[in-house]
Amino acid sequence: MSKITLSVIKADVGGYVGHADIHPDMTAKAKEMIAAAVDAGTLVDGQVNGVGDDIALIMTHDKGVDSEEIHKLAWDVFLACTDVAKELKMYGAGQDLLSDAFSGNIKGAGPGVAELEFEERKSEPIFVFLADKTEPGAWNLPIYKIFCDPFNTAGLVIDPNMHDGFDLEVHDVIEHKKVIFSSPEELYDLLIFIGAQSRYVIKHVFRKGTDEVCAVTSTQRLSMMAGRYVGKDDPVLIVRSQSGLPAVGEVLEPFAKPHLVFGWMRGSHCGPLMPCSMNDATPSRFDGPPRVIGLGFQLANGKLIGPRDMLGDISFDRARQIALEQADYMRSMGPFEPERLPLEDMEYTTLPLVVEKLKDRFTDMAEAERTS
Ligand code: F6R
Ligand code: MG
Ligand code: MG
């Protein structure tokens, strides 16, 4: 049986207004190019979606992960959308395209990439989660709950096909190293790393003891790639579901209790990841709060049947309320940690400038103590 690849590639190539949304003309341009790629046979199917100021290209094809042809297609779409954004003077036009030319792989060039190749099952329910105003490590906690926590995922206890657990691949995005943990045997080792979500990010979840991918995230950190901070990377998460994998409701369950993530205003604050309907996918208050939408698809021979708006349901209304209360509470702390991120996690910092300005006013306390 031949395999299908699902590639989700996203980029912010211009915001409407500020960093809030994508202009409809940009979406229309992306849709036109993706439809042409389907007609030309490059893609089996393709859709354009987005959250906040990020355009997400959701593509199925038979070319495997890291295909130069698919990455080049995405690059060309983002370039064309940048032209539209420039014409309309959208905010930060082209901001995520960090190099001038395509170099064979879109990773490291700005856009976020999550891809997986698999054999489409008799029925293949699959989720694409898109988040804005946060970073890839924001998925660590929900992935942990979905694949490792029996209080979230009943199937870990009562479905014989899941009872053995899963393997999780964790990336150290600072030192560029990776490691695989086996759950549940190594949960405590796993947690010490993935609890530090701005450095250790879950990249893949595998069916136990196999290389079958059940979930994949985008792990690019724009800041690291550019050698300077140019934005939090607004990550993507793909999760396969049902028949020996977490059920649809088990995949959604973590989002019923919003967790705090890094990002929000100026990529330098801590706030709740608010589950939203696709219609509410545009950050607003304090450039946020950080938000996530869940697109549900059934695959039919590579065709994307959907999306269904999985987090728009009323059963997430209370989570939205909780997130808004959390946002009020966190905002009340203003420029104090943990509402404002620790210095090393901030996307912008003026500290070196202020230190430089005040350097002559700082006196050495040890010296003062010796002479008093
Ligand atoms: C956060 C984000 C926004 C901007 C903020 C300031 O990821 O995109 O909160 O950081 O609107 O933007 P600039 O520096 O472009 O004026
Ligand atoms: Mg932006
Ligand atoms: Mg964004």
Coordinates of C-alpha atoms and ligand atoms in Angstrom, one line a residue:
M1 CA 0.0 0.0 0.0
S2 CA 1.4 3.4 -0.9
K3 CA 2.0 6.0 1.7
I4 CA 0.6 9.5 1.9
T5 CA 2.4 12.5 3.3
L6 CA 0.7 15.4 5.1
S7 CA 2.7 18.6 5.2
V8 CA 1.7 21.6 7.1
I9 CA 3.9 24.6 6.4
K10 CA 3.1 28.0 7.9
A11 CA 4.5 31.5 7.8
D12 CA 3.7 35.1 8.8
V13 CA 4.3 37.1 5.6
G14 CA 2.3 40.1 6.6
G15 CA -0.3 41.0 9.2
Y16 CA -3.7 42.7 8.9
V17 CA -4.0 44.9 11.1
G18 CA -0.6 44.8 12.9
H19 CA 0.0 41.2 13.8
A20 CA -3.7 40.2 14.1
D21 CA -4.9 38.5 10.9
I22 CA -4.2 37.7 7.3
H23 CA -5.7 39.9 4.5
P24 CA -8.3 38.0 2.4
D25 CA -6.3 38.9 -0.8
M26 CA -3.3 37.1 0.6
T27 CA -5.4 34.0 1.4
A28 CA -6.9 34.2 -2.0
K29 CA -3.5 34.2 -3.7
A30 CA -2.4 31.2 -1.6
K31 CA -5.6 29.3 -2.4
E32 CA -5.1 30.0 -6.1
M33 CA -1.6 28.6 -6.1
I34 CA -2.4 25.6 -4.0
A35 CA -5.4 24.7 -6.3
A36 CA -3.0 25.0 -9.3
A37 CA -0.6 22.6 -7.6
V38 CA -3.4 20.1 -7.1
D39 CA -4.5 20.5 -10.7
A40 CA -0.9 20.0 -11.9
G41 CA -0.7 16.8 -9.8
T42 CA 2.1 18.1 -7.5
L43 CA -0.3 17.7 -4.6
V44 CA -3.0 15.1 -4.0
D45 CA -5.0 17.8 -2.1
G46 CA -4.3 21.1 -0.5
Q47 CA -6.1 23.8 1.6
V48 CA -5.2 27.2 3.0
N49 CA -6.0 28.1 6.5
G50 CA -4.5 30.2 9.2
V51 CA -4.6 31.6 12.7
G52 CA -3.7 35.2 13.6
D53 CA -1.1 36.6 11.1
D54 CA 0.1 33.1 10.0
I55 CA -0.9 31.4 6.7
A56 CA -0.9 27.6 7.0
L57 CA -0.7 25.5 3.8
I58 CA -2.2 22.1 4.5
M59 CA -1.0 19.7 1.8
T60 CA -1.2 16.0 1.0
H61 CA 1.1 14.4 -1.6
D62 CA 3.2 11.3 -2.3
K63 CA 6.7 12.8 -2.1
G64 CA 7.6 12.1 1.5
V65 CA 8.8 14.5 4.2
D66 CA 11.5 17.1 3.4
S67 CA 10.5 17.0 -0.3
E68 CA 12.3 19.8 -2.1
E69 CA 9.4 20.1 -4.6
I70 CA 6.8 20.6 -1.8
H71 CA 9.0 23.0 0.2
K72 CA 9.7 25.0 -2.9
L73 CA 6.0 25.2 -3.7
A74 CA 5.4 26.5 -0.1
W75 CA 8.2 29.0 -0.5
D76 CA 6.8 30.3 -3.8
V77 CA 3.3 30.7 -2.3
F78 CA 4.7 32.7 0.6
L79 CA 6.8 34.8 -1.8
A80 CA 3.6 35.6 -3.8
C81 CA 1.7 36.3 -0.7
T82 CA 4.5 38.7 0.4
D83 CA 4.1 40.6 -2.9
V84 CA 0.4 41.0 -2.2
A85 CA 1.2 42.0 1.4
K86 CA 3.7 44.6 0.2
E87 CA 1.2 46.1 -2.3
L88 CA -1.3 46.5 0.5
K89 CA 1.4 47.7 2.9
M90 CA 0.5 44.9 5.3
Y91 CA 2.4 44.9 8.6
G92 CA 5.7 43.1 8.6
A93 CA 5.4 42.0 5.0
G94 CA 7.7 39.0 4.3
Q95 CA 8.8 38.9 8.0
D96 CA 9.2 35.1 8.2
L97 CA 11.2 34.7 4.9
L98 CA 14.6 35.0 6.4
S99 CA 16.7 34.3 3.3
D100 CA 16.6 35.9 -0.1
A101 CA 16.5 32.6 -2.1
F102 CA 15.2 29.1 -1.6
S103 CA 18.0 26.7 -0.7
G104 CA 16.4 23.2 -1.1
N105 CA 14.6 22.9 2.2
I106 CA 12.3 25.5 3.8
K107 CA 13.3 24.5 7.3
G108 CA 15.7 27.1 8.7
A109 CA 14.5 29.7 6.3
G110 CA 11.7 31.0 8.5
P111 CA 8.5 29.1 8.0
G112 CA 7.3 26.4 10.4
V113 CA 7.0 22.8 9.2
A114 CA 5.2 19.8 10.5
E115 CA 5.1 16.7 8.2
L116 CA 4.4 13.0 8.5
E117 CA 4.3 10.1 6.1
F118 CA 2.0 7.2 6.8
E119 CA -0.2 4.5 5.4
E120 CA -3.7 5.8 5.4
R121 CA -5.9 3.5 7.5
K122 CA -9.4 2.2 6.5
S123 CA -10.5 5.5 8.1
E124 CA -8.1 8.2 9.0
P125 CA -9.3 10.9 11.4
I126 CA -6.6 13.5 11.8
F127 CA -6.2 16.9 13.5
V128 CA -4.2 20.0 12.5
F129 CA -3.9 22.4 15.4
L130 CA -2.6 25.9 14.6
A131 CA -1.6 28.3 17.3
D132 CA -0.6 32.0 17.2
K133 CA 1.4 34.2 19.7
T134 CA 3.2 31.3 21.2
E135 CA 6.1 28.9 20.7
P136 CA 6.5 25.2 19.7
G137 CA 6.9 24.1 23.4
A138 CA 3.3 25.1 24.0
W139 CA 2.3 21.7 22.6
N140 CA 4.4 19.8 25.3
L141 CA 1.7 19.8 27.9
P142 CA -1.3 18.8 25.7
I143 CA 0.8 16.1 23.9
Y144 CA 1.8 14.7 27.3
K145 CA -1.8 14.6 28.4
I146 CA -3.0 13.0 25.1
F147 CA -0.4 10.3 24.9
C148 CA 0.8 9.8 28.4
D149 CA -1.8 10.7 31.0
P150 CA -4.5 8.2 31.8
F151 CA -6.6 10.9 33.6
N152 CA -6.9 12.5 30.1
T153 CA -6.8 9.5 27.8
A154 CA -9.0 6.6 29.1
G155 CA -7.7 4.4 26.2
L156 CA -4.3 4.2 27.8
V157 CA -5.9 2.1 30.5
I158 CA -8.8 0.4 28.8
D159 CA -7.9 0.0 25.1
P160 CA -5.6 -3.0 24.7
N161 CA -4.1 -1.4 21.6
M162 CA -2.8 1.6 23.5
H163 CA -2.1 0.0 26.9
D164 CA 1.6 -0.3 26.2
G165 CA 2.0 3.5 25.7
F166 CA 3.9 5.5 23.2
D167 CA 7.5 6.7 22.4
L168 CA 8.1 10.4 22.4
E169 CA 11.0 12.1 20.6
V170 CA 12.2 15.3 22.3
H171 CA 14.4 17.9 20.7
D172 CA 16.7 20.2 22.5
V173 CA 16.2 23.3 20.2
I174 CA 19.2 25.2 21.6
E175 CA 21.9 22.5 21.3
H176 CA 20.2 20.7 18.4
K177 CA 20.1 17.2 20.0
K178 CA 17.3 14.7 20.2
V179 CA 16.3 11.8 22.4
I180 CA 13.5 9.2 22.5
F181 CA 11.6 8.4 25.7
S182 CA 9.4 5.4 26.3
S183 CA 6.1 6.2 28.0
P184 CA 5.0 5.2 30.6
E185 CA 8.3 3.6 31.8
E186 CA 10.4 6.8 31.5
L187 CA 7.7 9.4 32.4
Y188 CA 9.7 11.1 35.1
D189 CA 12.8 11.4 32.9
L190 CA 10.6 12.8 30.1
L191 CA 8.9 15.4 32.4
I192 CA 12.1 16.9 33.7
F193 CA 12.9 17.9 30.1
I194 CA 9.5 18.8 28.5
G195 CA 8.5 20.9 31.6
A196 CA 11.2 23.3 30.3
Q197 CA 9.2 23.9 27.2
S198 CA 11.1 26.8 25.7
R199 CA 14.2 24.5 25.3
Y200 CA 12.9 20.9 25.1
V201 CA 10.1 20.4 22.5
I202 CA 8.3 17.2 21.7
K203 CA 8.8 16.6 17.9
H204 CA 7.3 13.2 17.2
V205 CA 5.1 10.6 19.0
F206 CA 5.5 7.1 17.7
R207 CA 3.4 4.0 18.2
K208 CA 5.4 2.1 20.9
G209 CA 8.5 0.3 19.5
T210 CA 7.8 1.3 15.9
D211 CA 8.5 4.2 13.6
E212 CA 4.8 4.8 12.9
V213 CA 4.3 8.6 13.6
C214 CA 1.1 9.4 15.5
A215 CA 1.8 13.1 16.1
V216 CA 4.3 15.7 14.9
T217 CA 5.0 19.3 15.7
S218 CA 6.8 22.2 14.1
T219 CA 9.9 22.9 16.1
Q220 CA 11.6 25.8 14.3
R221 CA 12.7 28.6 16.5
L222 CA 12.9 31.7 14.4
S223 CA 15.1 33.5 16.9
M224 CA 17.7 30.8 16.8
M225 CA 17.8 30.6 13.1
A226 CA 18.2 34.2 12.5
G227 CA 20.8 34.6 15.2
R228 CA 18.4 37.2 16.7
Y229 CA 14.8 37.3 17.8
V230 CA 12.4 37.9 15.0
G231 CA 9.3 36.4 16.4
K232 CA 7.8 33.5 18.4
D233 CA 7.1 30.8 15.9
D234 CA 3.4 30.2 16.2
P235 CA 3.5 26.4 16.0
V236 CA 1.6 23.6 14.3
L237 CA 0.6 20.2 15.7
I238 CA -0.7 17.2 13.7
V239 CA -2.3 14.3 15.6
R240 CA -3.8 11.1 14.1
S241 CA -6.7 9.7 16.0
Q242 CA -9.0 6.6 16.8
S243 CA -8.5 2.9 16.3
G244 CA -5.7 2.2 18.7
L245 CA -4.7 5.9 18.9
P246 CA -6.3 8.5 21.2
A247 CA -10.0 9.1 20.4
V248 CA -11.1 12.5 19.0
G249 CA -12.4 13.5 22.4
E250 CA -9.2 12.4 24.1
V251 CA -7.2 14.6 21.7
L252 CA -9.4 17.6 22.4
E253 CA -9.6 17.1 26.2
P254 CA -6.4 18.9 27.2
F255 CA -7.7 22.1 25.6
A256 CA -10.6 22.2 28.1
K257 CA -8.2 23.5 30.7
P258 CA -6.1 26.3 29.2
H259 CA -2.5 26.2 30.2
L260 CA -0.1 29.1 30.4
V261 CA 2.3 29.5 27.5
F262 CA 5.1 31.9 26.5
G263 CA 4.5 34.4 23.8
W264 CA 1.6 36.9 23.8
M265 CA 2.5 40.6 23.5
R266 CA 5.9 41.1 21.9
G267 CA 6.7 37.4 22.4
S268 CA 7.7 38.4 25.9
H269 CA 4.7 37.5 28.1
C270 CA 3.1 34.5 29.7
G271 CA -0.6 33.9 29.1
P272 CA -3.3 31.2 28.7
L273 CA -3.5 29.3 25.4
M274 CA -7.2 30.0 24.6
P275 CA -9.0 27.4 22.5
C276 CA -11.0 29.2 19.8
S277 CA -13.4 28.6 16.9
M278 CA -12.0 29.1 13.5
N279 CA -14.0 32.3 13.3
D280 CA -12.2 33.7 16.4
A281 CA -8.7 32.9 15.3
T282 CA -7.5 36.4 15.5
P283 CA -5.6 37.8 18.5
S284 CA -6.8 41.0 19.9
R285 CA -6.4 41.9 23.6
F286 CA -2.7 42.7 24.4
D287 CA -2.1 41.1 20.9
G288 CA -3.6 37.9 22.2
P289 CA -4.3 36.0 24.3
P290 CA -2.3 33.3 22.6
R291 CA -4.8 31.1 20.8
V292 CA -5.3 27.7 19.2
I293 CA -7.7 26.4 16.7
G294 CA -8.3 22.7 15.9
L295 CA -9.1 21.6 12.3
G296 CA -10.5 18.0 12.0
F297 CA -10.2 16.1 8.8
Q298 CA -11.0 12.6 7.5
L299 CA -8.6 11.6 4.8
A300 CA -10.0 9.8 1.8
N301 CA -7.2 8.6 -0.4
G302 CA -5.2 11.7 0.5
K303 CA -8.2 14.0 0.0
L304 CA -8.7 16.3 2.9
I305 CA -12.4 15.9 3.9
G306 CA -13.0 18.9 6.2
P307 CA -12.1 20.9 8.1
R308 CA -14.5 20.5 11.0
D309 CA -14.0 23.3 13.6
M310 CA -13.1 21.0 16.5
L311 CA -12.6 23.6 19.2
G312 CA -15.6 25.8 18.2
D313 CA -18.0 23.5 20.1
I314 CA -19.9 24.9 23.1
S315 CA -18.1 22.4 25.4
F316 CA -15.1 24.6 25.1
D317 CA -17.0 27.8 26.1
R318 CA -16.1 27.4 29.7
A319 CA -12.4 27.0 28.8
R320 CA -12.6 30.3 26.9
Q321 CA -14.1 31.9 30.0
I322 CA -11.3 30.4 32.2
A323 CA -8.7 31.6 29.7
L324 CA -10.1 35.2 29.9
E325 CA -10.0 35.1 33.6
Q326 CA -6.4 33.8 33.6
A327 CA -5.6 36.6 31.1
D328 CA -7.1 39.3 33.5
Y329 CA -5.1 37.8 36.4
M330 CA -1.8 37.6 34.5
R331 CA -2.2 41.0 33.0
S332 CA -2.6 42.5 36.5
M333 CA 1.1 41.8 37.1
G334 CA 2.1 44.0 34.1
P335 CA 5.9 44.2 33.7
F336 CA 6.6 41.8 36.6
E337 CA 7.6 38.1 36.2
P338 CA 6.1 35.7 35.6
E339 CA 3.6 37.8 33.5
R340 CA 6.6 39.3 31.8
L341 CA 9.0 36.5 30.8
P342 CA 12.4 35.9 32.4
L343 CA 15.0 37.9 30.5
E344 CA 16.4 34.9 28.6
D345 CA 13.0 34.1 27.2
M346 CA 11.9 37.5 26.1
E347 CA 11.7 38.2 22.4
Y348 CA 12.6 41.9 22.8
T349 CA 14.9 43.2 25.5
T350 CA 16.0 46.7 26.2
L351 CA 18.0 45.6 29.3
P352 CA 21.5 45.9 27.7
L353 CA 20.7 49.5 26.6
V354 CA 19.5 50.5 30.1
V355 CA 22.5 48.8 31.7
E356 CA 24.8 50.7 29.4
K357 CA 23.1 54.0 30.2
L358 CA 23.3 53.4 33.9
K359 CA 26.6 51.7 34.1
D360 CA 28.4 54.5 35.9
R361 CA 25.7 54.7 38.6
F362 CA 26.2 51.1 39.7
T363 CA 28.8 50.9 42.5
D364 CA 30.6 47.8 43.7
M365 CA 29.1 46.8 47.0
A366 CA 32.0 44.7 48.1
E367 CA 34.3 47.7 47.7
A368 CA 31.8 49.9 49.7
E369 CA 31.7 47.3 52.5
R370 CA 35.5 47.1 52.7
T371 CA 35.9 50.9 53.1
S372 CA 33.0 51.4 55.6
Ligands
F6R1 C1 4.1 38.8 19.2 C2 3.6 39.7 18.2 C3 3.2 41.1 18.6 C4 4.3 42.1 18.3 C5 3.9 43.5 18.8 C6 5.0 44.6 18.5 O1 4.6 37.6 18.7 O2 3.7 39.4 17.0 O3 2.8 41.2 19.9 O4 5.5 41.7 19.0 O5 2.7 43.9 18.1 O6 5.3 44.5 17.2 P1 6.4 45.4 16.5 O7 7.7 45.3 17.2 O8 6.4 44.9 15.1 O9 5.9 46.8 16.5
MG2 MG 3.3 39.2 12.5
MG3 MG 1.8 34.9 14.3

